[in-house]
XYZ file of C-alpha atoms in Angstrom:
730
model
C 67.947 124.078 146.636
C 65.605 123.680 143.869
C 64.823 119.694 143.612
C 64.646 120.502 139.705
C 68.007 122.132 139.852
C 69.548 119.589 142.095
C 68.143 116.707 139.960
C 69.743 118.393 136.971
C 73.071 119.031 138.274
C 73.206 115.395 139.646
C 72.297 113.895 136.096
C 74.940 116.433 134.673
C 77.547 115.329 137.165
C 76.559 111.653 136.703
C 77.028 111.923 132.820
C 80.467 113.379 133.226
C 81.859 110.666 135.770
C 80.501 108.100 133.404
C 82.141 109.624 130.423
C 85.392 110.152 132.465
C 84.737 106.354 133.387
C 84.366 105.496 129.894
C 87.017 107.409 128.673
C 89.257 105.539 131.174
C 88.126 102.293 129.798
C 88.627 103.064 126.685
C 92.189 104.258 127.092
C 93.107 101.001 129.142
C 91.940 98.914 126.214
C 93.941 100.945 123.562
C 96.281 98.015 122.033
C 99.932 99.066 121.290
C 100.667 97.016 118.438
C 104.291 97.967 118.091
C 105.997 95.276 120.501
C 103.686 92.394 118.798
C 104.953 93.396 115.425
C 108.695 93.887 116.696
C 108.621 90.219 117.756
C 107.941 89.350 114.088
C 110.752 91.274 112.361
C 113.096 89.235 110.310
C 116.484 89.084 111.621
C 119.340 87.506 110.053
C 122.974 87.303 111.173
C 124.847 85.901 107.960
C 125.053 87.906 104.748
C 123.372 86.092 101.435
C 125.504 85.107 99.337
C 122.653 85.623 96.818
C 119.349 87.455 95.620
C 117.960 83.934 96.782
C 118.701 85.011 100.361
C 116.873 88.581 99.943
C 114.539 90.513 101.812
C 111.499 91.900 100.466
C 110.573 95.607 100.929
C 108.263 98.276 98.838
C 106.393 100.978 98.840
C 103.022 99.266 96.938
C 104.375 99.908 93.440
C 107.941 99.818 94.015
C 109.611 96.723 95.599
C 113.056 95.659 96.040
C 114.903 92.016 96.565
C 117.652 93.160 99.168
C 120.232 90.929 100.075
C 124.223 91.451 101.249
C 127.074 89.622 99.547
C 129.620 88.049 102.044
C 132.075 90.807 101.033
C 129.651 93.248 102.434
C 128.261 94.742 99.448
C 124.733 95.513 99.486
C 122.410 94.756 96.523
C 118.852 94.977 95.312
C 116.814 94.478 92.445
C 114.382 96.637 91.411
C 110.842 95.351 90.431
C 107.623 97.638 89.631
C 104.246 96.649 89.134
C 104.051 98.500 85.448
C 107.521 97.331 84.240
C 106.325 95.432 81.314
C 108.492 94.516 78.782
C 107.783 92.273 75.665
C 108.989 88.569 75.126
C 111.770 87.769 72.883
C 110.606 87.719 69.080
C 111.940 83.906 69.574
C 109.615 82.972 72.414
C 107.622 80.033 70.890
C 104.758 80.101 73.676
C 102.174 82.532 72.367
C 100.550 83.011 75.987
C 103.842 84.171 77.156
C 104.075 86.446 74.471
C 100.615 87.758 74.590
C 100.786 88.589 78.322
C 104.213 90.857 78.258
C 106.899 89.906 80.744
C 106.909 92.065 84.220
C 110.532 92.512 84.568
C 112.981 94.243 86.859
C 114.147 97.628 86.305
C 117.516 96.589 87.240
C 120.207 95.787 90.161
C 121.927 98.062 92.399
C 125.184 97.442 94.291
C 126.288 99.448 97.264
C 129.966 99.122 98.437
C 131.668 100.852 101.482
C 135.648 101.361 101.627
C 137.294 100.102 103.829
C 135.291 97.155 104.134
C 133.852 96.565 107.561
C 133.453 92.771 106.664
C 136.943 92.379 105.079
C 137.832 90.474 108.477
C 136.442 86.960 108.526
C 133.877 86.558 111.208
C 132.933 90.442 111.566
C 129.897 90.928 113.124
C 126.923 91.239 110.492
C 123.077 91.860 111.298
C 120.223 92.524 108.703
C 116.891 93.219 110.145
C 113.312 93.880 108.408
C 111.770 96.420 110.709
C 108.147 95.802 110.141
C 106.498 98.748 111.865
C 108.744 101.338 109.778
C 108.869 99.163 106.868
C 112.782 99.698 106.463
C 115.884 97.142 106.550
C 118.784 97.874 108.570
C 121.971 96.326 107.883
C 124.953 96.452 110.612
C 128.372 95.366 109.179
C 131.278 95.333 111.350
C 132.237 96.318 114.884
C 133.726 99.216 116.721
C 135.555 101.930 114.774
C 134.981 99.978 111.680
C 131.328 99.658 112.134
C 128.591 100.919 109.402
C 125.062 100.959 109.243
C 122.808 100.818 105.945
C 119.204 101.738 106.199
C 117.032 101.094 103.213
C 113.396 102.208 102.732
C 111.075 102.628 99.789
C 109.077 105.924 100.408
C 105.304 104.832 100.930
C 104.256 108.369 99.583
C 106.805 108.961 96.522
C 108.444 107.034 94.038
C 111.856 106.841 95.340
C 114.354 104.461 96.913
C 116.414 105.466 99.632
C 119.530 104.329 101.051
C 121.086 105.977 104.148
C 124.615 105.133 105.257
C 126.385 106.071 108.674
C 129.628 105.205 109.678
C 131.750 105.729 112.958
C 134.718 107.109 110.963
C 134.667 108.521 107.393
C 134.456 105.938 104.744
C 134.044 106.150 100.884
C 130.627 104.940 99.327
C 130.566 103.584 95.879
C 127.356 102.589 94.205
C 127.033 100.670 90.752
C 124.196 99.884 88.463
C 124.537 96.069 87.776
C 122.537 95.574 84.291
C 122.286 92.308 82.639
C 120.103 93.750 79.344
C 122.547 96.270 77.551
C 121.744 95.472 74.484
C 118.656 93.765 74.749
C 116.470 96.589 74.788
C 118.195 98.663 77.951
C 120.127 101.965 77.457
C 122.515 103.558 79.768
C 123.054 106.889 79.134
C 126.577 108.322 78.791
C 128.511 111.319 80.573
C 125.634 111.980 83.118
C 126.755 114.578 85.632
C 126.969 112.956 89.167
C 124.214 110.584 88.416
C 123.140 107.267 86.411
C 120.379 107.474 84.180
C 119.365 104.169 82.329
C 115.999 102.927 80.861
C 114.509 100.017 79.107
C 112.634 100.559 75.695
C 110.083 97.912 74.288
C 111.289 97.033 71.056
C 109.092 97.829 67.713
C 107.868 94.189 67.527
C 106.252 94.319 70.600
C 102.596 93.926 71.201
C 100.620 97.546 70.490
C 99.817 97.264 74.316
C 103.497 97.224 75.228
C 104.896 98.924 72.533
C 105.971 102.759 73.572
C 106.418 101.569 77.322
C 109.679 102.934 78.926
C 110.898 102.143 82.269
C 114.064 102.725 84.203
C 115.572 104.893 86.713
C 118.198 107.830 87.935
C 120.531 107.140 90.677
C 122.048 110.249 92.451
C 122.665 111.994 95.712
C 124.547 114.694 97.105
C 128.371 114.479 97.550
C 128.383 111.435 94.983
C 130.693 112.195 91.765
C 130.557 110.024 88.369
C 133.327 107.711 88.208
C 131.832 106.231 84.966
C 128.437 105.569 83.093
C 127.225 103.366 85.687
C 129.469 104.351 88.858
C 129.011 107.073 91.785
C 131.143 107.535 94.585
C 131.640 109.737 97.231
C 133.756 112.987 96.535
C 135.458 112.441 99.922
C 135.397 110.114 103.060
C 132.247 110.689 104.793
C 130.241 109.658 108.161
C 127.019 109.510 106.417
C 125.530 109.398 103.095
C 122.135 109.392 101.323
C 121.832 107.532 97.826
C 118.406 108.023 96.049
C 116.959 105.883 93.222
C 114.223 107.428 91.159
C 112.092 104.752 89.463
C 109.548 105.662 86.206
C 107.611 104.036 83.907
C 105.807 106.091 81.070
C 103.680 105.135 77.916
C 103.960 106.806 74.869
C 106.625 109.191 75.717
C 109.948 109.484 73.894
C 113.056 108.521 75.878
C 113.812 112.408 76.183
C 110.291 113.037 77.271
C 110.854 110.043 79.990
C 113.950 111.835 81.172
C 112.105 115.378 81.233
C 109.416 113.824 83.476
C 111.671 112.072 85.631
C 113.633 114.894 86.262
C 110.869 116.784 87.308
C 109.345 114.201 89.314
C 113.097 114.351 91.423
C 112.785 118.068 91.633
C 109.397 117.692 93.460
C 110.401 114.872 95.480
C 113.423 116.454 96.568
C 111.556 119.824 97.879
C 110.714 118.155 100.915
C 113.250 117.501 103.983
C 114.457 114.129 104.164
C 113.575 113.920 107.763
C 109.977 115.226 107.116
C 109.709 112.259 104.045
C 110.897 109.813 106.198
C 108.384 110.595 109.315
C 105.339 110.946 106.701
C 106.597 107.180 105.381
C 106.629 105.770 109.027
C 103.327 107.399 109.766
C 101.639 105.782 106.325
C 102.973 102.384 107.911
C 101.765 102.951 111.438
C 98.237 103.396 110.242
C 98.651 100.484 107.538
C 99.613 98.155 110.641
C 96.269 99.631 112.448
C 93.694 98.786 110.210
C 93.822 95.370 111.146
C 95.765 92.484 113.161
C 95.951 88.924 114.226
C 98.404 87.872 116.762
C 98.008 83.935 117.882
C 99.796 83.335 120.932
C 100.834 79.824 122.184
C 102.986 77.193 120.865
C 105.429 77.238 117.985
C 102.653 76.599 114.987
C 100.609 79.453 116.565
C 103.571 81.768 116.080
C 104.477 80.177 112.557
C 101.079 81.169 111.577
C 101.143 84.358 112.933
C 104.367 85.231 111.493
C 102.893 83.664 108.168
C 99.964 85.880 108.210
C 101.701 88.999 108.894
C 104.493 88.674 106.209
C 102.090 87.757 103.599
C 99.947 90.827 104.264
C 103.412 92.704 104.364
C 104.376 91.502 101.081
C 100.983 92.254 99.382
C 101.356 95.924 100.891
C 104.779 96.224 99.225
C 103.362 95.427 95.627
C 99.697 96.484 96.141
C 99.179 99.852 95.394
C 100.594 99.901 91.885
C 99.124 100.418 88.471
C 98.382 96.619 88.050
C 97.556 93.779 90.529
C 99.906 91.610 92.242
C 101.083 88.905 90.204
C 100.352 85.337 91.410
C 103.548 83.717 90.593
C 106.001 85.849 92.242
C 104.441 89.465 92.533
C 107.398 91.634 91.765
C 109.705 89.752 93.844
C 111.384 87.030 91.614
C 115.013 86.553 91.583
C 117.865 84.817 89.494
C 118.715 81.484 90.077
C 121.562 79.592 88.319
C 120.424 76.110 89.228
C 116.458 76.600 88.040
C 114.464 73.372 87.521
C 110.878 73.910 86.216
C 110.373 69.808 87.213
C 112.342 67.340 88.726
C 112.818 65.779 85.117
C 113.670 69.121 83.462
C 117.709 70.024 82.691
C 118.964 72.819 85.150
C 119.070 75.988 83.480
C 120.139 79.506 84.731
C 117.612 82.137 84.888
C 117.736 85.765 85.814
C 115.354 87.975 87.547
C 113.074 88.677 84.926
C 111.963 84.955 84.635
C 108.729 83.527 85.811
C 106.935 80.510 85.373
C 103.373 80.590 84.072
C 104.248 83.799 81.929
C 102.551 87.520 82.420
C 98.881 86.978 81.831
C 96.556 87.194 84.999
C 94.995 83.881 86.027
C 92.004 85.006 87.922
C 91.367 81.890 90.123
C 95.043 82.332 91.278
C 94.864 86.251 91.450
C 91.769 86.319 93.539
C 93.675 84.710 96.450
C 95.428 87.844 97.446
C 92.524 90.148 97.022
C 89.717 88.200 99.357
C 91.633 88.974 102.736
C 91.864 92.695 101.635
C 88.313 93.026 102.897
C 88.697 91.756 106.786
C 91.888 93.354 106.625
C 90.797 96.720 105.949
C 93.475 96.924 102.898
C 90.708 98.401 100.540
C 93.369 100.779 98.889
C 95.021 97.422 97.616
C 92.230 96.166 95.869
C 91.796 99.072 93.353
C 94.277 97.910 90.860
C 92.624 94.775 90.766
C 89.128 96.359 90.050
C 90.717 98.980 87.531
C 92.523 96.562 85.435
C 89.281 94.662 84.808
C 87.096 97.695 84.321
C 89.664 98.571 81.720
C 89.196 95.669 79.634
C 85.506 95.974 79.730
C 85.014 97.976 76.348
C 87.147 95.845 74.480
C 85.874 92.792 75.740
C 82.077 93.989 75.222
C 82.952 94.728 71.708
C 84.135 91.504 70.958
C 81.294 89.614 72.567
C 78.716 91.640 70.411
C 81.056 91.039 67.210
C 81.319 87.330 67.910
C 77.869 86.258 69.100
C 75.656 89.555 68.278
C 74.189 90.223 71.415
C 75.430 92.447 74.474
C 77.025 91.706 77.688
C 80.880 90.815 78.784
C 82.929 88.194 80.379
C 86.728 88.061 81.320
C 88.896 85.110 80.202
C 90.136 83.201 83.105
C 94.123 83.812 81.538
C 94.335 87.456 80.283
C 96.781 89.882 79.521
C 96.288 92.963 81.640
C 94.619 94.560 78.304
C 92.120 92.096 78.323
C 90.627 90.304 75.060
C 89.039 87.052 74.156
C 88.967 84.519 71.672
C 86.299 83.527 69.789
C 84.446 80.719 72.084
C 81.553 79.406 70.128
C 79.767 75.917 70.855
C 81.602 74.443 67.883
C 85.106 75.138 68.871
C 87.036 72.562 70.611
C 87.157 72.159 74.210
C 90.313 73.321 76.407
C 91.399 74.354 79.629
C 90.056 78.015 79.774
C 88.155 78.568 76.614
C 84.348 77.882 77.401
C 85.173 79.350 81.209
C 82.982 82.357 81.968
C 83.218 82.386 85.861
C 85.905 85.202 86.531
C 83.317 87.906 85.967
C 80.987 86.790 88.841
C 83.381 86.179 91.292
C 84.936 89.581 90.470
C 81.388 90.878 90.901
C 80.949 88.966 94.032
C 84.253 90.679 95.488
C 82.959 93.990 94.329
C 79.886 93.815 96.078
C 81.534 93.165 99.324
C 83.865 95.711 98.679
C 80.586 98.279 98.162
C 78.939 96.637 101.512
C 82.526 97.107 103.841
C 83.048 100.703 102.207
C 79.655 102.184 101.257
C 81.617 103.534 98.553
C 78.476 104.939 96.166
C 80.923 106.264 93.509
C 82.541 103.012 93.230
C 79.268 101.286 93.123
C 78.110 103.266 90.023
C 81.325 103.515 88.227
C 82.981 100.333 88.820
C 80.500 97.609 90.510
C 77.549 98.232 88.307
C 79.044 98.354 84.813
C 81.163 95.301 85.092
C 78.270 93.025 87.546
C 75.355 94.233 84.957
C 77.698 93.250 81.886
C 78.519 89.650 83.561
C 74.627 89.152 84.413
C 73.956 90.194 80.646
C 76.451 87.963 79.144
C 75.036 84.870 80.637
C 71.327 85.983 80.201
C 72.011 86.424 76.528
C 74.542 83.995 75.805
C 72.727 80.910 76.646
C 69.521 79.332 75.678
C 66.763 77.878 77.927
C 65.576 74.443 78.779
C 62.416 72.698 78.413
C 61.069 74.258 81.449
C 62.345 77.747 80.730
C 65.239 77.505 82.806
C 68.929 78.651 81.982
C 70.814 76.156 79.828
C 74.478 76.720 80.473
C 75.975 74.734 77.923
C 78.830 74.293 76.560
C 80.334 75.805 79.683
C 83.402 74.740 81.615
C 82.846 73.618 85.257
C 86.309 75.847 85.822
C 89.303 73.976 84.593
C 88.319 70.550 85.758
C 85.350 69.675 83.683
C 85.543 70.952 80.007
C 82.172 71.923 78.193
C 80.121 70.778 80.653
C 76.116 71.029 81.042
C 74.847 73.338 83.819
C 78.394 73.538 85.939
C 77.957 74.248 89.547
C 80.693 77.336 90.056
C 78.234 79.398 87.257
C 74.847 78.284 88.502
C 76.441 79.265 92.086
C 77.810 82.786 91.089
C 74.783 83.745 89.374
C 72.726 82.918 92.252
C 74.684 84.617 94.230
C 75.375 87.974 92.265
C 72.023 88.519 91.032
C 70.316 88.153 94.369
C 72.721 90.759 95.712
C 72.263 93.302 92.623
C 68.494 93.178 93.386
C 69.102 93.817 96.880
C 71.171 97.096 95.771
C 69.753 100.739 97.139
C 67.199 101.643 94.342
C 69.189 104.987 94.256
C 71.937 103.041 92.608
C 69.971 100.833 90.117
C 67.037 101.885 87.668
C 63.735 100.065 87.565
C 64.228 98.425 84.165
C 67.557 96.610 85.291
C 65.793 95.498 88.316
C 63.059 93.862 86.521
C 65.467 92.264 84.148
C 67.510 90.671 87.179
C 64.246 89.628 89.021
C 62.978 87.828 85.626
C 66.509 86.391 85.063
C 66.945 85.385 88.882
C 63.555 83.167 88.319
C 65.312 81.234 85.389
C 68.322 80.277 86.932
C 68.514 76.506 87.699
C 68.913 74.880 90.842
C 72.536 74.031 92.163
C 73.121 69.976 90.880
C 72.556 67.544 93.845
C 73.001 64.115 93.984
C 74.029 61.235 96.226
C 77.238 59.586 97.124
C 77.816 57.054 99.849
C 74.143 57.320 100.585
C 74.669 60.824 101.408
C 73.128 63.981 99.773
C 76.059 66.058 98.276
C 76.446 69.258 95.643
C 77.723 67.890 92.122
C 80.153 69.776 89.964
C 77.417 69.864 86.979
C 73.717 68.560 85.957
C 73.485 64.966 84.885
C 72.999 62.950 83.094
C 76.333 63.309 81.438
C 79.839 61.890 82.199
C 82.640 64.823 81.666
C 86.355 63.870 81.979
C 88.207 65.540 84.855
C 91.403 67.473 84.005
C 92.749 69.173 87.145
C 92.867 68.613 90.579
C 89.617 70.823 91.818
C 86.576 70.414 93.420
C 83.794 72.955 91.634
C 80.948 71.840 93.396
C 82.288 73.770 96.536
C 82.442 77.036 94.849
C 79.212 77.122 96.389
C 80.555 77.516 99.852
C 83.584 79.688 98.458
C 83.744 81.836 96.687
C 80.084 82.328 96.492
C 78.853 81.636 99.788
C 75.418 79.853 99.300
C 75.780 77.811 102.377
C 77.649 78.439 105.602
C 77.361 78.170 109.330
C 74.379 80.464 109.547
C 72.745 79.331 106.264
C 70.307 76.538 105.322
C 71.326 72.999 104.492
C 74.653 73.086 106.038
C 74.976 69.347 106.227
C 74.894 69.074 102.601
C 77.758 71.300 102.112
C 79.451 69.342 104.958
C 78.734 66.241 103.198
C 80.075 67.813 99.992
C 83.424 68.999 101.377
C 83.866 65.557 103.301
C 83.407 63.697 99.799
C 85.586 66.021 97.892
C 87.918 64.032 95.484
C 91.027 66.255 96.084
C 92.602 67.177 99.098
C 95.621 68.448 98.002
C 97.192 71.341 100.338
C 98.720 74.638 99.739
C 98.987 76.837 96.502
C 95.554 77.625 95.016
C 93.682 75.020 96.731
C 90.455 76.279 98.296
C 90.046 73.911 101.414
C 91.087 76.174 104.286
C 88.797 78.603 103.444
C 85.816 76.302 102.754
C 86.640 74.196 105.787
C 86.547 77.456 108.075
C 83.401 78.523 106.275
C 81.833 75.248 107.114
C 83.076 75.415 111.083
C 85.425 72.444 110.368
C 87.855 73.727 112.786
C 90.301 71.007 112.586
C 90.659 70.572 108.997
C 90.708 74.343 108.603
C 93.816 74.796 111.270
C 95.579 71.697 109.647
C 95.511 73.534 105.911
C 95.791 77.112 107.300
C 99.073 76.309 109.436
C 100.437 74.380 106.281
C 100.072 77.338 103.791
C 101.376 79.791 106.341
C 104.449 77.803 106.887
C 104.953 76.347 103.576
C 108.331 78.326 102.476
C 110.045 77.769 99.440
C 113.160 75.751 100.597
C 116.035 77.371 98.053
C 114.838 80.984 99.120
C 115.671 82.374 102.435
C 112.746 84.614 103.445
C 110.230 82.960 105.464
C 107.439 84.191 103.473
C 108.544 83.262 100.085
C 106.083 80.338 99.496
C 106.964 77.251 97.722
C 106.486 77.027 94.239
C 103.357 74.448 94.218
C 101.926 74.561 91.015
C 103.031 78.027 90.102
C 106.090 79.803 90.781
C 108.142 80.944 93.959
C 107.317 83.114 95.789
C 103.706 81.697 95.184
C 101.302 84.643 96.230
C 97.913 82.811 96.313
C 99.273 80.385 98.602
C 99.689 82.895 101.252
C 96.339 84.670 100.339
C 94.732 81.685 100.924
C 96.558 81.083 104.306
C 95.410 84.911 105.031
C 91.850 84.428 103.993
C 91.528 80.820 105.961
C 93.041 82.283 109.145
C 90.261 85.381 108.857
C 87.528 82.978 108.555
C 88.519 80.768 111.139
C 88.111 83.973 113.453
C 85.540 85.928 111.774
C 82.705 85.471 109.383
C 79.900 87.451 107.667
C 76.426 86.788 106.816
C 74.549 89.798 105.550
C 74.615 92.295 108.948
C 75.559 89.239 111.202
C 78.981 89.019 112.277
C 79.793 85.610 113.729
C 82.773 85.508 115.852
C 85.000 82.289 116.561
C 83.378 80.062 113.977
C 86.200 77.565 113.547
C 88.855 78.784 116.445
C 90.952 75.774 117.930
C 90.915 75.685 121.644
C 94.603 75.323 121.578
C 94.882 79.257 120.119
C 92.977 80.577 123.361
C 95.228 83.634 123.998
C 94.903 85.698 120.730
C 94.681 89.511 119.786
C 92.731 90.631 116.771
C 90.934 93.531 114.970
C 89.299 92.849 111.499
C 87.252 94.908 109.433
C 83.355 94.013 108.555
C 80.787 95.272 106.307
C 79.169 98.682 106.705
C 82.158 100.614 107.836
C 82.666 98.408 110.792
C 85.828 97.098 112.598
C 85.444 94.389 115.561
C 88.489 94.132 117.870
C 89.140 91.801 120.817
C 90.933 89.084 122.911
C 90.490 85.481 123.337
C 91.302 84.500 126.746
C 91.381 80.926 127.419
C 89.346 80.175 124.500
C 86.587 82.774 125.133
C 86.116 86.335 123.503
C 86.862 89.080 125.926
C 87.366 93.096 125.701
C 85.279 93.374 122.449
C 84.946 96.647 120.876
C 82.704 97.089 118.014
C 83.026 100.372 116.162
C 80.360 101.757 115.431
C 78.977 100.703 118.641
C 75.365 100.031 117.244
C 76.802 97.261 115.233
C 77.532 95.143 118.514
C 74.081 94.062 118.329
C 74.975 91.993 115.120
C 77.845 90.231 116.970
C 77.262 86.312 117.644
C 80.001 85.054 119.653
C 80.202 81.385 119.522
C 82.999 81.133 122.107
C 79.930 81.132 124.600
C 78.346 77.740 123.171
């Protein structure tokens, strides 16, 4: 045989054998997430009795609080991310009126007769099945057993309730509406359907005026009993009930109804089984984006549960028209015994109520969005970016009108349409008046989004307009000191120190953002902008540094000055998070650690940033303490294990869970440029863990931790494996 030929054949066969072996290895390492998720399904064996014992479920825009009353009736509130109503004309707090009220669409009740729960002690089970995102309710036993399956279609704006029973039963659905006469209209004499809507009053703010939201309830075989009730024409063994919500702006009620009927026709054109399968496939793909399963003691299990359920709750409300509200998302409930504070009287609140109103608070809202990067939930970040991009033109015009220069910033507390008060240096100090940081943190997040996704269209159309406007504002709004350095004065050091001199958060944000803007590819930016950024960067002051207890520490603002503290925050640590000037792989780590150890406030939970900052500094024990606290901090008056305690906000407190997510991710993986640092703050007692996280440059990192050591590492694309630093080897 020709040697050349035989060598080529040998090489070919060897290559095939190696490929087969590699494929077998990859196949062997495939991770079956379903049993891991199933272990964290939420199972209850006692009904309600009220919405405070509800489970959340949603499709990213439409969310339900679902519970079962002791008599067996299945009930749910319907929330929607764009159901913006107006506060009552008698409301005294302008900041609540200005923000609007994110309302429920209504409450639906489903009853079965004969009642499978009629006898005391009848079996009951309610399960939130995470992998498919459905709630399964089983009532009764034997011939009297009834099953109700509820899901909110991941791909269409429709709520599905499917009933099955051993023997035929009568099924009734009722709309319970507590706002009739207060903006809600129930249309009379609707043939075999219930139609209702809310229309904002004439006195509503112009941005709320013209909004209509509501829905239609219908189902084959359901007949009208009255304007709010449908019932099966005859006893049935299976029944489908569908609820179709819709919000519109600047349409008449008749146009709203016509649009909704058109949408219903399109939704119902597809077979139910096909829609359910597509729904299940969406959620299956969602769960495969990333995961963290910590195996070990009860603390490890509770932490994993909190992480999974918080990610799920955010997904249930994260793909709508507006971002997730930190103070309850779309999952607030009613409470006949509500007390805002211990010294306040008890009042009854309905499910439209939420403390801290309808405005968005950037420092709280960000907490749900930073974890989306490593989770790979990039679609859920779009509503946040779009909302602030929508504010940009109006805010820029106000900056020009007030101060006669270009640029823009975002108010720390703002309604979804934006807007800015005049805040010249002569205006009296307050919590959020001279507070200009949000546009810098949003720019930092958007720069990360671009690095993770490589989406150039996003960079040109969203990132650069916002980040450039923010840098321009700081450049033109503030003067220079005697050395030609930017002089930020007056400028709040977040809510902590009002009208401070060169506050640390804004100095850190400018250093981080401007440096990254300069590093963007030349095909995204123009030469004039790059030259301006370079000039401005050279004018930025250094972060303020001082001494405490004989050690160098970062300061919240530059001296000499004394500014009264107003809140419970550590603004000097913004240089660690969110602006990442300090960290494990960066210079002056000890300075940052000294600063963290010397911090004045060490509270846990809610919007506190300590779990993230501790992880970023490699302080494993502290990070673990804070993260496990966050991810177990259930509100005692609510039943669902990831409806977090009110804290400084309102239950379920979403920034508490978001900060827990973020902290856990940073304990497991940190990013510095192209470097991927694994297990930077991972406890030894969490030695058995399965994980997959996302990293910049369209990278995923998957592996196992066995007895504290990293194993079975899969980095995609494989070329990025050389960027991994495994700290478990130390």
